[in-house]
Short mmCIF file of C-alpha atoms in Angstrom, two decimals:
data_model
loop_
_atom_site.label_atom_id
_atom_site.label_comp_id
_atom_site.label_asym_id
_atom_site.label_seq_id
_atom_site.Cartn_x
_atom_site.Cartn_y
_atom_site.Cartn_z
CA MET G 6 -14.01 8.84 -3.10
CA ALA G 7 -13.64 5.27 -4.35
CA GLY G 8 -16.51 5.69 -6.80
CA LYS G 9 -14.47 8.30 -8.74
CA LEU G 10 -11.48 6.04 -9.30
CA ASN G 11 -10.74 4.99 -12.87
CA PHE G 12 -9.23 1.62 -13.69
CA LYS G 13 -8.23 0.00 -16.97
CA ILE G 14 -8.72 -3.40 -15.37
CA GLN G 15 -12.24 -4.70 -14.73
CA ILE G 16 -13.05 -5.08 -11.03
CA TYR G 17 -15.40 -7.77 -9.74
CA SER G 18 -16.49 -8.15 -6.13
CA ASP G 19 -15.84 -11.52 -4.50
CA GLY G 20 -18.43 -12.63 -1.95
CA ALA G 21 -21.86 -14.09 -1.29
CA ASP G 22 -23.49 -11.58 1.04
CA ILE G 23 -26.33 -9.85 -0.82
CA ALA G 24 -26.09 -6.75 1.41
CA ASP G 25 -22.38 -6.42 0.62
CA MET G 26 -23.15 -6.81 -3.09
CA ARG G 27 -25.66 -3.96 -2.98
CA GLU G 28 -23.18 -1.73 -1.18
CA VAL G 29 -20.30 -2.57 -3.53
CA ALA G 30 -22.49 -1.94 -6.59
CA LYS G 31 -22.60 1.75 -5.59
CA ASN G 32 -19.04 1.99 -6.94
CA ASP G 33 -19.23 2.59 -10.67
CA PHE G 34 -15.94 0.75 -11.30
CA VAL G 35 -17.41 -2.59 -10.16
CA SER G 36 -18.78 -4.56 -13.12
CA GLY G 37 -19.18 -8.09 -11.84
CA PHE G 38 -19.49 -10.53 -8.96
CA THR G 39 -17.84 -13.85 -8.20
CA THR G 40 -18.90 -16.40 -5.60
CA ASN G 41 -17.70 -19.80 -4.45
CA PRO G 42 -18.81 -22.54 -2.01
CA SER G 43 -16.60 -21.26 0.82
CA LEU G 44 -17.97 -17.73 0.50
CA MET G 45 -21.54 -19.04 0.46
CA LYS G 46 -20.89 -21.03 3.65
CA ARG G 47 -19.41 -17.92 5.29
CA ALA G 48 -22.44 -15.85 4.25
CA GLY G 49 -24.88 -18.42 5.67
CA ILE G 50 -26.51 -19.28 2.33
CA THR G 51 -28.91 -22.21 2.85
CA ASP G 52 -30.65 -22.31 -0.55
CA TYR G 53 -28.23 -21.97 -3.47
CA LEU G 54 -30.74 -21.52 -6.29
CA THR G 55 -32.85 -18.99 -4.40
CA PHE G 56 -29.72 -16.96 -3.69
CA ALA G 57 -28.50 -17.23 -7.28
CA LYS G 58 -31.84 -16.18 -8.75
CA GLN G 59 -31.98 -13.18 -6.42
CA VAL G 60 -28.49 -12.06 -7.46
CA VAL G 61 -29.29 -12.40 -11.16
CA ALA G 62 -32.54 -10.47 -10.69
CA GLU G 63 -30.90 -7.62 -8.76
CA PHE G 64 -27.79 -7.32 -10.96
CA PRO G 65 -28.86 -8.11 -14.54
CA ASP G 66 -26.15 -5.93 -16.06
CA TYR G 67 -23.24 -7.44 -14.11
CA SER G 68 -21.11 -10.46 -14.93
CA ILE G 69 -21.92 -13.08 -12.28
CA SER G 70 -20.01 -16.31 -11.63
CA PHE G 71 -21.64 -19.24 -9.83
CA GLU G 72 -19.72 -22.45 -9.08
CA VAL G 73 -20.76 -26.08 -9.49
CA PHE G 74 -20.63 -28.21 -6.34
CA SER G 75 -20.20 -31.80 -7.57
CA ASN G 76 -17.03 -33.77 -8.27
CA SER G 77 -18.69 -36.20 -10.66
CA GLN G 78 -18.25 -34.70 -14.11
CA ALA G 79 -21.67 -36.01 -15.16
CA ALA G 80 -23.27 -34.19 -12.22
CA MET G 81 -21.13 -31.10 -12.83
CA LEU G 82 -22.47 -30.96 -16.39
CA LYS G 83 -26.08 -30.97 -15.15
CA GLU G 84 -25.33 -28.34 -12.50
CA ALA G 85 -23.58 -26.19 -15.10
CA GLU G 86 -26.55 -26.34 -17.46
CA LEU G 87 -28.89 -25.35 -14.62
CA LEU G 88 -26.73 -22.43 -13.50
CA HIS G 89 -26.31 -21.29 -17.12
CA SER G 90 -30.10 -21.17 -17.51
CA LEU G 91 -30.42 -18.54 -14.76
CA GLY G 92 -29.32 -15.67 -16.99
CA LYS G 93 -27.28 -14.54 -19.98
CA ASN G 94 -24.87 -12.74 -17.65
CA VAL G 95 -24.01 -15.94 -15.72
CA TYR G 96 -20.59 -17.59 -15.99
CA VAL G 97 -20.41 -21.13 -14.64
CA LYS G 98 -17.37 -21.75 -12.44
CA ILE G 99 -15.68 -25.09 -13.06
CA PRO G 100 -12.58 -26.01 -11.02
CA ILE G 101 -9.73 -27.06 -13.32
CA ILE G 102 -9.34 -30.27 -11.31
CA THR G 103 -11.63 -32.43 -9.17
CA THR G 104 -10.85 -33.35 -5.56
CA ASP G 105 -9.03 -36.47 -6.78
CA GLY G 106 -6.79 -34.38 -9.03
CA LYS G 107 -8.37 -35.24 -12.38
CA SER G 108 -8.48 -32.55 -15.06
CA THR G 109 -11.91 -31.16 -15.96
CA ALA G 110 -10.71 -29.99 -19.39
CA PRO G 111 -12.90 -32.56 -21.22
CA LEU G 112 -15.96 -31.26 -19.34
CA ILE G 113 -15.00 -27.65 -20.05
CA HIS G 114 -14.72 -28.50 -23.74
CA LYS G 115 -18.14 -30.17 -23.73
CA LEU G 116 -19.81 -27.24 -21.93
CA SER G 117 -18.09 -24.69 -24.17
CA ASP G 118 -19.36 -26.50 -27.26
CA LYS G 119 -22.86 -25.99 -25.84
CA GLY G 120 -22.24 -22.22 -25.76
CA ILE G 121 -22.05 -22.03 -21.95
CA SER G 122 -19.83 -19.21 -20.64
CA ILE G 123 -17.33 -20.70 -18.21
CA ASN G 124 -15.13 -19.32 -15.46
CA VAL G 125 -12.41 -21.93 -14.94
CA THR G 126 -11.24 -21.63 -11.36
CA ALA G 127 -8.55 -22.87 -8.93
CA ILE G 128 -5.82 -22.49 -11.59
CA ALA G 129 -2.31 -22.41 -10.13
CA THR G 130 0.01 -23.59 -12.94
CA ILE G 131 0.86 -22.55 -16.49
CA ALA G 132 0.01 -26.07 -17.69
CA GLN G 133 -3.51 -25.57 -16.32
CA VAL G 134 -3.81 -22.21 -18.11
CA LYS G 135 -2.82 -23.85 -21.39
CA GLU G 136 -5.25 -26.76 -21.12
CA THR G 137 -8.02 -24.37 -20.12
CA VAL G 138 -7.78 -22.04 -23.12
CA ALA G 139 -7.40 -25.05 -25.43
CA ALA G 140 -10.80 -26.34 -24.24
CA PHE G 141 -12.80 -23.22 -25.15
CA ALA G 142 -14.93 -23.25 -28.30
CA PRO G 143 -14.35 -20.41 -30.80
CA GLY G 144 -16.79 -17.54 -30.44
CA THR G 145 -17.58 -18.19 -26.78
CA LYS G 146 -16.91 -15.91 -23.79
CA ASN G 147 -14.99 -17.31 -20.85
CA ILE G 148 -12.83 -16.43 -17.86
CA VAL G 149 -9.53 -17.99 -16.81
CA SER G 150 -9.11 -17.50 -13.04
CA ILE G 151 -5.54 -17.76 -11.78
CA PHE G 152 -5.23 -17.92 -8.00
CA VAL G 153 -2.36 -15.49 -7.63
CA GLY G 154 -2.77 -14.87 -3.91
CA ARG G 155 -2.76 -18.57 -3.09
CA VAL G 156 0.39 -19.07 -5.16
CA ALA G 157 2.03 -16.20 -3.26
CA ASP G 158 0.91 -17.79 0.02
CA THR G 159 3.35 -20.65 -0.70
CA GLY G 160 6.27 -18.22 -0.61
CA VAL G 161 6.63 -18.06 -4.38
CA ASP G 162 6.73 -14.74 -6.27
CA PRO G 163 3.75 -15.07 -8.66
CA THR G 164 4.87 -12.36 -11.11
CA GLU G 165 6.23 -14.74 -13.76
CA PHE G 166 3.13 -16.92 -13.45
CA VAL G 167 0.94 -13.89 -14.10
CA GLN G 168 3.07 -12.63 -17.00
CA GLN G 169 3.04 -16.01 -18.75
CA SER G 170 -0.70 -16.34 -18.19
CA VAL G 171 -1.29 -12.92 -19.74
CA SER G 172 0.73 -13.90 -22.83
CA ILE G 173 -1.16 -17.18 -23.26
CA VAL G 174 -4.64 -15.77 -22.77
CA LYS G 175 -4.03 -12.83 -25.12
CA GLU G 176 -3.74 -15.39 -27.94
CA HIS G 177 -7.30 -16.59 -27.26
CA PRO G 178 -10.04 -13.99 -27.95
CA GLU G 179 -12.64 -16.23 -26.31
CA ALA G 180 -10.93 -15.85 -22.90
CA ASN G 181 -10.28 -13.13 -20.33
CA LEU G 182 -7.71 -13.53 -17.56
CA LEU G 183 -8.83 -13.00 -13.97
CA TRP G 184 -6.55 -12.44 -10.94
CA ALA G 185 -8.15 -14.32 -8.03
CA SER G 186 -7.43 -14.57 -4.28
CA THR G 187 -6.65 -10.87 -3.99
CA ARG G 188 -4.94 -9.99 -0.70
CA GLU G 189 -4.47 -6.21 -0.72
CA VAL G 190 -5.21 -2.98 -2.60
CA LEU G 191 -1.76 -3.07 -4.20
CA ASN G 192 -2.75 -6.26 -6.06
CA ILE G 193 -5.26 -4.27 -8.14
CA PHE G 194 -2.53 -1.99 -9.45
CA GLN G 195 -0.12 -4.90 -9.93
CA ALA G 196 -2.68 -6.83 -11.95
CA GLN G 197 -3.49 -3.76 -14.04
CA ARG G 198 0.20 -3.08 -14.76
CA LEU G 199 0.81 -6.70 -15.80
CA GLY G 200 -2.06 -6.63 -18.30
CA VAL G 201 -4.60 -8.82 -16.50
CA ASP G 202 -8.17 -8.30 -17.76
CA ILE G 203 -10.13 -8.72 -14.50
CA ILE G 204 -9.42 -8.83 -10.78
CA THR G 205 -11.91 -10.09 -8.21
CA VAL G 206 -11.71 -8.25 -4.90
CA PRO G 207 -13.36 -8.86 -1.50
CA PRO G 208 -15.63 -6.03 -0.30
CA THR G 209 -13.25 -5.39 2.62
CA ILE G 210 -10.50 -4.48 0.17
CA ILE G 211 -12.84 -2.46 -2.06
CA LYS G 212 -13.60 -0.32 1.00
CA LYS G 213 -9.86 0.30 1.44
CA LEU G 214 -9.74 1.99 -1.97
CA THR G 215 -10.72 5.18 -0.11
CA ASN G 216 -7.07 5.19 1.02
CA VAL G 217 -5.75 5.52 -2.53
CA GLY G 218 -3.93 8.83 -2.93
CA LYS G 219 -3.26 9.44 0.76
CA SER G 220 0.24 10.62 1.63
CA ALA G 221 2.51 8.54 3.85
CA GLN G 222 2.38 11.35 6.43
CA GLN G 223 -1.42 11.14 6.48
CA VAL G 224 -1.27 7.37 6.93
CA SER G 225 1.13 7.84 9.86
CA LEU G 226 -1.09 10.47 11.51
CA GLU G 227 -4.27 8.42 11.08
CA THR G 228 -2.47 5.45 12.64
CA VAL G 229 -1.52 7.25 15.86
CA LEU G 230 -4.96 8.87 16.06
CA GLY G 231 -6.43 5.37 15.87
CA PHE G 232 -4.12 4.23 18.68
CA GLU G 233 -5.24 7.19 20.82
CA LYS G 234 -8.92 6.41 20.23
CA ASP G 235 -8.44 2.78 21.25
CA ILE G 236 -6.39 3.73 24.32
CA LYS G 237 -9.20 5.94 25.57
CA ALA G 238 -11.85 3.33 24.80
CA SER G 239 -9.91 0.54 26.55
CA GLY G 240 -9.37 2.38 29.82
CA LEU G 241 -5.87 0.88 30.03
CA LYS G 242 -3.07 2.82 31.74
CA ILE G 243 0.68 2.55 32.20
CA LEU G 244 1.17 5.30 34.82
#
């Protein structure tokens, strides 16, 4: 069973459906949750703060990341302070750049000086990793989220990007490195092998962890059994 799996890497669940969160929390290897505006839209969230307060209340012992919505850095600061006030386990997600491409490093530095735990998101370059860790105040706790899956989606092998990020973040005790935009179960083991601290995984992939340990023969057999089931259900015939 997935709940009996042991990982060196921390696993967070990525989503904004409260029912999925409750189900995922049954796995003892899950220790946090991440959300973002796109996931909230997909989950049909209509009241951000009500949703956020419910999540904090139900999962007080989990790391939880909530993202700011604004592009104005003055407004982002106010949103960040409000989200931070929801609970000690809350990390405020700040994109490393705004929609016009401007770095948010000055804002990150300002928030970090206030003692706010930050999850810097949408990171896709080593330069962004470097400016992120440089903005954290000593003694604070923060997350550096590199979007490995999105980098791979461009046709680029992200391995070197991950390796360099690991080396940089290890020099900063106030930061943990998070592998974001996870695409498949294999990514969990890749991230763990490369020394990443955290990986955030959609509930659909967490469910697939029940496949870990199956033999290739078993996978093959289950595949043809699935075909047979669907053939019967469809009523389709060749002869």
